[in-house]
Amino acid sequence: MTDQEKEMAASAYEAFSAGKYDESLKHLEALQELNKEDYKISMNKAVVEFYKSGQTTTGTLKQTLMAMKNQVHTSAEDVDGLDDVENSLLYYNQAIIHYHMRQYSEAISIGEKLYQFLEPFEEKFAQAVCFLLVDLYLLTFQPEKALHLLAVLDKLSVQGNNKNGKGEYKVRAYIQMKSSKACKREIKSVMNTAGNSAPSLFLKSNFEYLRGNYRKAVKLLNSSNIAEHPGPIKTGECVRCMFWNNLGCIHFAMGKHNLGIFYFKKALQENDHTCAQLGDAKKFTGIPMCALLANKRYELLYNCGIQLLHIGRPLAAFECLMEAVQVYHSNPRLWLRLAECCISANKGGSEQESKGLPCKKGIVQSIVGQGYHRKIVLASQSTQNTIYSEGQSAAIPVASMEFAAICLRNALLLLPEHQQQDTKTENGSKSFSQSGSTESGSENSDACSGKGQEADKFLSAAPSSPLRKQEVENLRCSILACSAYVALALGDNLMALNHAEKLLHQTKVSGSLKFLGHLYAAEALISLDRISDAITHLNPENVSDVSMGVLSSEQDQGLSHVCSVYAAGKQTPLCYPSSVTSARAMMLFNLGSAYCLRSEYDKARKCLHQAASMVNTKEIPPEAILLGVYLELQNGNTQLALQIIKRNQLLPTAVQRVSPDSRKKPVQPFQLPSSFTQVQRK
Amino acid sequence: MTLAPKELSNLLSIISEEACTNTFESLSTHFHHYFGKAEHFRVGSVLVMLLQQPDLLPSSPQRLTALYLLWEMYRTEPLAANPFAAVFAHLLNPAPAGEEQEKVLSGFLPPITQPEKFFLSQLMLAPPRDLFKKTPRQVSCMDVGNMPQSIDISGLQLALAERQSELPTQSKASFPSILNDPDPDSSNSGFDSSVANQIIESLVTGPRPPLESHFRPEFIRPPPPLHVCEDELAWLNPTEPDHSVQWDRSMCVKNSTGVEIKRIMSKAFKSPLSAQQQSQLLAELEKDPKLVYHIGLSPAKLPDLVENNPLVAIEMLLKLMQSSQITEYFSVLVNMDMSLHSMEVVNRLTTAVDLPPEFIHLYISNCISTCEQIKDKYMQVGHSTVTVPASDQMLVPVPLLNSDLSPPEPPGPSGLRLPPVPDPKQDHQRPGPVHRGPGLLHRVQPHPRSRRPLPPPQDPGHRRKPHRGQTRQIMLRSETLHRKQT
């Protein structure tokens, strides 16, 4: 290397730093004349040209760097060796491009390789590598790895050359981990140093939102001056869109679903507007590289979908979530939500959108003929319940029960294997990587996290914060319940029984899901002709609680510990069905049906009447009325059966008055377990 | 769809009032003209439904036709195999519960007339040929007063019961879901077959016709509630990230020395360097502590360097102590083939820095097993002479070794100077880093995040004289050596 070359290199850099790209290019070209071997001259040339274009030629730069990398590693033996220190900037630049193209796992794998030989790097570059990795870890929801790196950064920058924003990174990590205390401490210092910036105000708002202080959260959002934000083209972030989105989140949590959907739609509009400004981002050209990250469409669609599902518009929700799942396909909860859309769209009932299926479960399907020839065709609930979408492949995403089954299978596969309390780490780490999280080589990432086992407590659920162990178990219960329900609807009784039994064997299953587990198991057993086994599931004493939640375990310390989003919202029904009594009534109705099948009509009749007296007459389900009809027909009382049918249609309060035996012969007092009669008295 | 409208009208023409003047035989011919075997069951289902609905099939001759066809379709098979045999059994043997009840059960089969019963009984037995030469109308008018009224169908009933027992309970519990509900206010103003046919059509044609549905106790199946969870939505925070493509400042820098040093290094992996090359290399390393990271010494290449240029290897390893990859180098070092050079390198390392204890343990046990395997006595002694001081320095209280085994020559080809023997009682039983005497460095700590579990020390084959603790192994080895020597 001659002194002349060194001089040229220096002046090329000088020109580049001063923004005189043409001049820098001239120097580099001259340098290339002298030295044809050093690929770094070409790389710097590519970098200068990239800057000269206003950082808009991302695609081209990516190609150039890729070609250089292949050239450097023609003999691939050294790919992982220390030799790569020589080429660290090539790798770094590649990682930067992957990051902006949202190829996070590629970026992370490069970043982690660079991190392995951090020591020889000059400090500034080492920091840049670390910050890139921290950002990537937070984007892929690996907060513990991010925190570990931030600690490393603390050590690296003892000299006081602190880059701002380390506090903000920490807050984001703590928020993802839902660790309230650490978050509070950190946010205080952030507010002290950068209290008025949009990032810190948004973070504080996020924190208050998670603690259930919704008014405060709104206020903080409002105080950020989003009108003065430079905009997505410059910063790569559309703060207005984020603002509307977060308002949507807050109103969703407050149970104000209509406002929620309003704000999410506004955010989507804002995002569309941004995208229109940016043009076709897929070409990776024509817009500044940073703006490639501005599009938040998938996060917004995800939020919108969840909100629509809760507002009772499952088909619209399905559309949104189907699009979101293309990106977040490793989120088990999202797959469950998709299945819930299908279930909700197919259950009939008050659903306005439910594509032309029998809109209300009645007891009469149709009336044929009139006068002398008049005939009543009774509705079969099971044909209403069993929905096959004929002639369609289940792999084509329509909101069918078949598709729900696929979604639920995906969801279950994404969950870690069920862990026993005592075997923790090994199982955990295995399942964590199985979960298809964005991690690349797990060895590398372990090396970086320093406490890889800790990370196993979390299950990735992008685009929301990762799930903690208890949340995973709750999710598993919900998935199993839905799986059993869907299998029943598809006539797959063995699978239904399997899922229901698994559900009942979970250690922490909510009262409400336990109730459903028994019901589903019983129905599957009936269809499998195991009536006696079904009857044991239908013991009303199996239900003692129909709450939706599971008591959170003591070890779960987090933001949610302080305040549950849902508890504060008070909108989601916390019980399902509405009370223990109505749950038990439902069990008794089904028990009556089971007895009927065994030709034990007296027992069936008693169950029916007992159950009917426990619930409001309006709540008596059609299945129960049909059971009454069945019993009368079985008894030969066709006229009485017809009366039940007609009165029910005319008067919803029919069953009690019609209940034929109350007139004919007095009912024998029904022997019930003592605790059960207590409930009845209530 | 049970029947297509066309099929249905064909069927209805066969069982129409007008057709009842044909003989059973010709009705049968007509029937088989219209319907193949594959349609029989569906047609039969419709016929049973008509038998269940007296308002749709009011006349006796029509019922006779229907019964005949039900029988005729399956006449080549045993009677019990006829899927509609239960209908025959039911009609011939009304439930014992009493006539009154039977009447109200309109969803079930209403009773039939005596001539119909007679005709059906004839079908159950071997029917005389000339019976089918008659027309339904003729049969319906027969005076059956003096004919035998009841036949024994217990065999059929038994076969049916057996077949039914194989059915699931749920299927057995099903009723037809079509209920007769004649409007009491409307008088039966005479049978109009076109009206009836229309009704029949709406019951049996179209997608999912009422005929196909059945009525049985149904389970209430509430759908599961929406999953309840916290913090599900994606909150968006502006982060103002600042990552950009960077200029490579290592362009045209350092390379003049770099190229030369790299050339020397690549030679160093293959053969011993000249004294001049060696000193040039070491001088450059001294000048730039980070150079070591740039000259291509990956862990995989370390053994080559150790074998060819142990002194360079030592210097480089000392420079690499701060690297996060140092344990990789150690791991390679401990697993490479034993040689005097590798032992020398390890020995020098131990004098300079604190090595992880497990590394030393593993290394010594490797040395010992290597010594054992060497046949050549001279070599063995040579090895042991290095092993002994090395192990002595690193781990083992070895006064015994030193006294028993006197090396024939000064140890080591490169003039290794043995450090003083530390206090024998020192430290081996205790966990944690080995304490060193004064003047030794204390720099190296195993890097916690990349430490690999080292394999357990190899178990030496025979132990003749068990001793206490960790020293035992080494002592045994020395005795073996001694014995072999003498």
Coordinates of N, CA and C in Angstrom, one line a residue, chain A residues 495-631:
Chain A
M495 N -61.6 -37.3 17.7 CA -60.7 -36.1 18.0 C -61.4 -35.2 19.0
A496 N -62.7 -35.0 18.9 CA -63.4 -34.1 19.8 C -63.2 -34.6 21.2
L497 N -63.3 -35.9 21.4 CA -63.2 -36.5 22.7 C -61.7 -36.3 23.2
N498 N -60.8 -36.6 22.3 CA -59.4 -36.4 22.6 C -59.1 -35.0 23.1
H499 N -59.6 -34.0 22.4 CA -59.3 -32.6 22.7 C -60.0 -32.3 24.1
A500 N -61.2 -32.7 24.2 CA -61.9 -32.4 25.4 C -61.3 -33.0 26.6
E501 N -60.8 -34.2 26.5 CA -60.1 -34.8 27.6 C -58.8 -34.1 28.0
K502 N -58.1 -33.8 26.9 CA -56.8 -33.0 27.2 C -57.1 -31.7 27.9
L503 N -58.2 -31.1 27.5 CA -58.6 -29.8 28.1 C -58.8 -30.1 29.6
L504 N -59.6 -31.1 29.9 CA -60.0 -31.4 31.3 C -58.8 -31.8 32.1
H505 N -57.7 -32.2 31.5 CA -56.5 -32.6 32.2 C -55.5 -31.5 32.4
Q506 N -55.8 -30.3 31.8 CA -54.9 -29.2 32.1 C -54.9 -28.8 33.5
T507 N -53.8 -28.4 34.0 CA -53.7 -28.1 35.5 C -54.5 -26.9 35.8
K508 N -54.4 -25.9 35.0 CA -55.1 -24.6 35.3 C -56.1 -24.3 34.2
V509 N -57.3 -24.9 34.3 CA -58.3 -24.6 33.3 C -59.4 -23.8 34.0
S510 N -59.9 -22.8 33.3 CA -60.9 -21.9 33.9 C -62.2 -22.7 34.1
G511 N -63.0 -22.3 35.0 CA -64.3 -23.0 35.3 C -65.1 -23.1 34.0
S512 N -65.1 -22.0 33.3 CA -66.0 -22.0 32.1 C -65.5 -23.0 31.1
L513 N -64.2 -23.1 30.9 CA -63.8 -24.1 29.9 C -63.9 -25.5 30.4
K514 N -63.8 -25.6 31.7 CA -64.0 -27.0 32.2 C -65.4 -27.5 31.9
F515 N -66.3 -26.6 32.2 CA -67.7 -26.9 31.9 C -67.9 -27.3 30.4
L516 N -67.3 -26.5 29.5 CA -67.4 -26.9 28.1 C -66.7 -28.2 27.8
G517 N -65.6 -28.4 28.4 CA -64.9 -29.7 28.2 C -65.8 -30.8 28.6
H518 N -66.5 -30.7 29.7 CA -67.4 -31.8 30.0 C -68.5 -32.0 29.0
L519 N -69.1 -30.9 28.6 CA -70.2 -30.9 27.6 C -69.7 -31.6 26.3
Y520 N -68.6 -31.1 25.8 CA -68.1 -31.6 24.5 C -67.7 -33.1 24.6
A521 N -67.0 -33.4 25.7 CA -66.6 -34.8 25.9 C -67.9 -35.7 25.9
A522 N -68.9 -35.2 26.6 CA -70.1 -36.0 26.7 C -70.8 -36.2 25.3
E523 N -70.8 -35.1 24.6 CA -71.4 -35.3 23.3 C -70.7 -36.2 22.4
A524 N -69.3 -36.1 22.4 CA -68.5 -37.0 21.6 C -68.7 -38.4 22.1
L525 N -68.8 -38.7 23.4 CA -69.0 -40.0 23.9 C -70.4 -40.6 23.4
I526 N -71.4 -39.7 23.4 CA -72.7 -40.2 23.0 C -72.6 -40.6 21.5
S527 N -71.9 -39.8 20.7 CA -71.8 -40.2 19.3 C -71.0 -41.4 19.1
L528 N -70.1 -41.7 20.1 CA -69.3 -42.9 20.0 C -70.0 -44.1 20.7
D529 N -71.2 -43.8 21.1 CA -72.1 -44.9 21.7 C -71.6 -45.3 23.0
R530 N -71.0 -44.4 23.7 CA -70.6 -44.7 25.1 C -71.4 -43.8 26.0
I531 N -72.7 -44.2 26.1 CA -73.6 -43.4 26.9 C -73.3 -43.2 28.3
S532 N -72.9 -44.4 29.0 CA -72.7 -44.3 30.4 C -71.5 -43.4 30.7
D533 N -70.4 -43.4 29.9 CA -69.3 -42.5 30.1 C -69.8 -41.1 29.9
A534 N -70.6 -40.9 29.0 CA -71.1 -39.5 28.8 C -71.9 -39.0 30.0
I535 N -72.7 -39.9 30.6 CA -73.5 -39.5 31.7 C -72.6 -39.1 32.9
T536 N -71.5 -39.7 33.1 CA -70.6 -39.3 34.2 C -70.1 -37.8 33.9
H537 N -69.9 -37.5 32.7 CA -69.4 -36.1 32.4 C -70.5 -35.1 32.6
L538 N -71.8 -35.6 32.6 CA -72.9 -34.6 32.7 C -73.4 -34.4 34.1
N539 N -72.7 -34.9 35.0 CA -73.1 -34.7 36.4 C -73.0 -33.2 36.7
P540 N -74.1 -32.6 37.1 CA -74.1 -31.1 37.3 C -73.1 -30.7 38.3
E541 N -72.7 -31.6 39.1 CA -71.7 -31.2 40.1 C -70.4 -31.0 39.5
N542 N -70.2 -31.4 38.3 CA -68.9 -31.1 37.7 C -68.7 -29.6 37.5
V543 N -69.8 -28.8 37.5 CA -69.6 -27.4 37.4 C -69.7 -26.7 38.7
S544 N -68.7 -26.0 39.1 CA -68.8 -25.3 40.3 C -68.4 -23.8 40.1
D545 N -68.0 -23.5 38.9 CA -67.5 -22.2 38.7 C -67.5 -22.0 37.2
V546 N -67.9 -20.8 36.7 CA -67.9 -20.6 35.3 C -67.2 -19.3 35.0
S547 N -66.2 -19.0 35.8 CA -65.4 -17.8 35.5 C -64.6 -18.0 34.3
M548 N -64.2 -17.0 33.6 CA -63.4 -17.1 32.4 C -61.9 -17.2 32.7
G549 N -61.5 -16.5 33.8 CA -60.1 -16.3 34.0 C -59.6 -17.4 34.9
V550 N -58.3 -17.5 34.9 CA -57.6 -18.4 35.8 C -56.8 -17.5 36.7
L551 N -56.8 -17.9 38.0 CA -56.0 -17.1 38.9 C -54.6 -17.0 38.5
S552 N -54.1 -15.8 38.4 CA -52.7 -15.8 37.9 C -51.8 -16.2 39.1
S553 N -50.7 -16.9 38.7 CA -49.9 -17.5 39.7 C -49.0 -16.5 40.3
E554 N -48.5 -16.8 41.5 CA -47.9 -15.8 42.3 C -46.6 -15.4 41.6
Q555 N -45.9 -16.3 40.9 CA -44.6 -15.9 40.4 C -44.7 -15.0 39.2
D556 N -45.9 -14.8 38.7 CA -46.1 -13.9 37.5 C -46.1 -12.5 38.0
Q557 N -44.9 -11.9 38.0 CA -44.9 -10.5 38.4 C -44.8 -9.7 37.1
G558 N -45.7 -8.8 37.0 CA -45.6 -8.0 35.8 C -46.6 -6.9 35.8
L559 N -46.7 -6.2 34.7 CA -47.6 -5.1 34.6 C -49.0 -5.6 34.8
S560 N -49.3 -6.7 34.2 CA -50.7 -7.2 34.3 C -51.0 -7.5 35.8
H561 N -50.0 -7.8 36.5 CA -50.2 -8.1 37.9 C -50.8 -6.8 38.6
V562 N -50.3 -5.7 38.2 CA -50.7 -4.5 38.7 C -52.2 -4.2 38.3
C563 N -52.4 -4.4 37.1 CA -53.8 -4.1 36.6 C -54.0 -4.9 35.3
S564 N -55.1 -5.6 35.3 CA -55.4 -6.4 34.1 C -56.1 -5.5 33.2
V565 N -55.7 -5.6 31.9 CA -56.4 -4.8 30.9 C -57.9 -5.1 30.9
Y566 N -58.2 -6.3 31.0 CA -59.6 -6.7 30.9 C -60.4 -6.3 32.1
A567 N -59.8 -6.6 33.3 CA -60.5 -6.3 34.5 C -60.9 -4.8 34.5
A568 N -60.0 -4.0 34.0 CA -60.2 -2.5 34.0 C -61.3 -2.2 33.0
G569 N -61.3 -2.9 31.9 CA -62.3 -2.6 30.9 C -63.7 -3.0 31.3
K570 N -63.8 -4.1 32.0 CA -65.0 -4.6 32.5 C -66.1 -4.8 31.5
Q571 N -65.6 -5.1 30.3 CA -66.6 -5.2 29.2 C -66.7 -6.7 28.8
T572 N -65.6 -7.4 28.8 CA -65.7 -8.8 28.4 C -66.4 -9.5 29.4
P573 N -67.3 -10.4 29.0 CA -68.0 -11.2 30.0 C -67.0 -12.0 30.8
L574 N -67.1 -11.9 32.1 CA -66.1 -12.6 32.9 C -66.6 -14.0 33.2
C575 N -67.9 -14.2 32.9 CA -68.4 -15.5 33.2 C -69.0 -16.1 31.9
Y576 N -68.9 -17.4 31.7 CA -69.5 -18.0 30.6 C -69.8 -19.4 30.9
P577 N -71.0 -19.9 30.8 CA -72.3 -19.1 30.6 C -72.5 -18.2 31.8
S578 N -73.7 -17.5 31.8 CA -73.8 -16.4 32.7 C -73.8 -16.7 34.1
S579 N -74.1 -17.9 34.5 CA -74.0 -18.3 35.9 C -73.8 -19.8 36.1
V580 N -73.5 -20.2 37.3 CA -73.3 -21.6 37.5 C -74.6 -22.3 37.3
T581 N -75.7 -21.7 37.7 CA -77.0 -22.3 37.6 C -77.4 -22.6 36.1
S582 N -77.1 -21.6 35.3 CA -77.5 -21.8 33.9 C -76.6 -22.9 33.3
A583 N -75.3 -22.9 33.7 CA -74.4 -24.0 33.2 C -74.9 -25.3 33.7
R584 N -75.4 -25.4 34.9 CA -75.9 -26.7 35.4 C -77.1 -27.1 34.7
A585 N -78.0 -26.1 34.4 CA -79.2 -26.4 33.6 C -78.9 -27.0 32.3
M586 N -77.9 -26.4 31.6 CA -77.5 -26.9 30.3 C -77.0 -28.3 30.4
M587 N -76.3 -28.6 31.5 CA -75.8 -30.0 31.7 C -77.0 -30.9 31.9
L588 N -78.0 -30.4 32.6 CA -79.2 -31.3 32.9 C -80.0 -31.5 31.6
F589 N -80.1 -30.5 30.8 CA -80.8 -30.7 29.5 C -80.1 -31.8 28.7
N590 N -78.8 -31.7 28.7 CA -78.0 -32.8 27.9 C -78.1 -34.1 28.6
L591 N -78.1 -34.1 29.9 CA -78.3 -35.3 30.6 C -79.6 -36.0 30.3
G592 N -80.6 -35.2 30.2 CA -82.0 -35.7 29.8 C -81.9 -36.3 28.4
S593 N -81.2 -35.7 27.5 CA -81.1 -36.3 26.2 C -80.4 -37.6 26.3
A594 N -79.3 -37.7 27.1 CA -78.6 -38.9 27.2 C -79.5 -40.0 27.8
Y595 N -80.3 -39.7 28.8 CA -81.2 -40.7 29.3 C -82.2 -41.2 28.3
C596 N -82.7 -40.2 27.5 CA -83.6 -40.5 26.4 C -83.0 -41.6 25.5
L597 N -81.8 -41.5 25.2 CA -81.1 -42.5 24.3 C -81.1 -43.8 24.9
R598 N -81.0 -43.9 26.2 CA -81.0 -45.2 26.9 C -82.5 -45.6 27.2
S599 N -83.4 -44.9 26.6 CA -84.9 -45.2 26.8 C -85.3 -45.1 28.3
E600 N -84.5 -44.3 29.0 CA -84.9 -44.0 30.4 C -85.7 -42.7 30.4
Y601 N -86.9 -42.8 29.9 CA -87.7 -41.6 29.7 C -88.1 -40.8 30.9
D602 N -88.3 -41.5 32.0 CA -88.7 -40.9 33.2 C -87.6 -40.0 33.8
K603 N -86.4 -40.6 33.8 CA -85.3 -39.8 34.2 C -85.1 -38.6 33.3
A604 N -85.2 -38.8 32.0 CA -85.1 -37.7 31.1 C -86.0 -36.6 31.4
R605 N -87.3 -37.0 31.6 CA -88.3 -36.0 31.9 C -88.0 -35.2 33.1
K606 N -87.5 -35.9 34.1 CA -87.2 -35.2 35.4 C -86.1 -34.2 35.1
C607 N -85.0 -34.6 34.4 CA -83.9 -33.7 34.1 C -84.5 -32.5 33.4
L608 N -85.3 -32.7 32.4 CA -85.8 -31.6 31.6 C -86.5 -30.6 32.5
H609 N -87.4 -31.1 33.3 CA -88.2 -30.2 34.1 C -87.4 -29.5 35.1
Q610 N -86.5 -30.3 35.7 CA -85.6 -29.7 36.7 C -84.8 -28.5 36.1
A611 N -84.2 -28.8 34.9 CA -83.4 -27.8 34.2 C -84.3 -26.6 33.8
A612 N -85.5 -26.9 33.3 CA -86.3 -25.8 32.9 C -86.7 -24.8 34.0
S613 N -86.8 -25.4 35.2 CA -87.2 -24.6 36.3 C -86.0 -23.7 36.8
M614 N -84.8 -24.1 36.4 CA -83.6 -23.4 36.9 C -83.3 -22.1 36.1
V615 N -83.8 -22.1 34.8 CA -83.4 -20.9 34.0 C -84.7 -20.1 33.6
N616 N -84.4 -18.9 33.3 CA -85.4 -18.1 32.7 C -86.0 -18.7 31.5
T617 N -87.3 -18.7 31.3 CA -88.0 -19.4 30.2 C -87.4 -18.9 28.9
K618 N -87.0 -17.7 28.8 CA -86.5 -17.2 27.5 C -85.1 -17.9 27.2
E619 N -84.5 -18.4 28.2 CA -83.2 -19.0 28.0 C -83.3 -20.4 27.7
I620 N -84.5 -21.0 27.7 CA -84.6 -22.4 27.4 C -84.2 -22.6 25.9
P621 N -83.2 -23.4 25.7 CA -82.7 -23.6 24.4 C -83.6 -24.5 23.5
P622 N -83.6 -24.3 22.2 CA -84.4 -25.1 21.4 C -84.2 -26.6 21.5
E623 N -83.0 -27.0 21.8 CA -82.7 -28.4 22.0 C -83.6 -29.0 23.2
A624 N -83.8 -28.2 24.2 CA -84.5 -28.6 25.3 C -86.0 -28.7 25.0
I625 N -86.5 -27.8 24.2 CA -87.9 -27.9 23.8 C -88.1 -29.1 22.9
L626 N -87.2 -29.3 22.0 CA -87.3 -30.5 21.2 C -87.2 -31.8 22.0
L627 N -86.5 -31.8 23.1 CA -86.4 -32.9 24.0 C -87.8 -33.2 24.5
G628 N -88.5 -32.1 24.9 CA -89.9 -32.2 25.4 C -90.8 -32.8 24.3
V629 N -90.6 -32.3 23.1 CA -91.4 -32.9 22.0 C -91.2 -34.3 21.8
Y630 N -89.9 -34.7 21.9 CA -89.5 -36.1 21.7 C -90.1 -37.0 22.7
L631 N -90.1 -36.5 24.0 CA -90.6 -37.3 25.1 C -92.1 -37.5 24.9

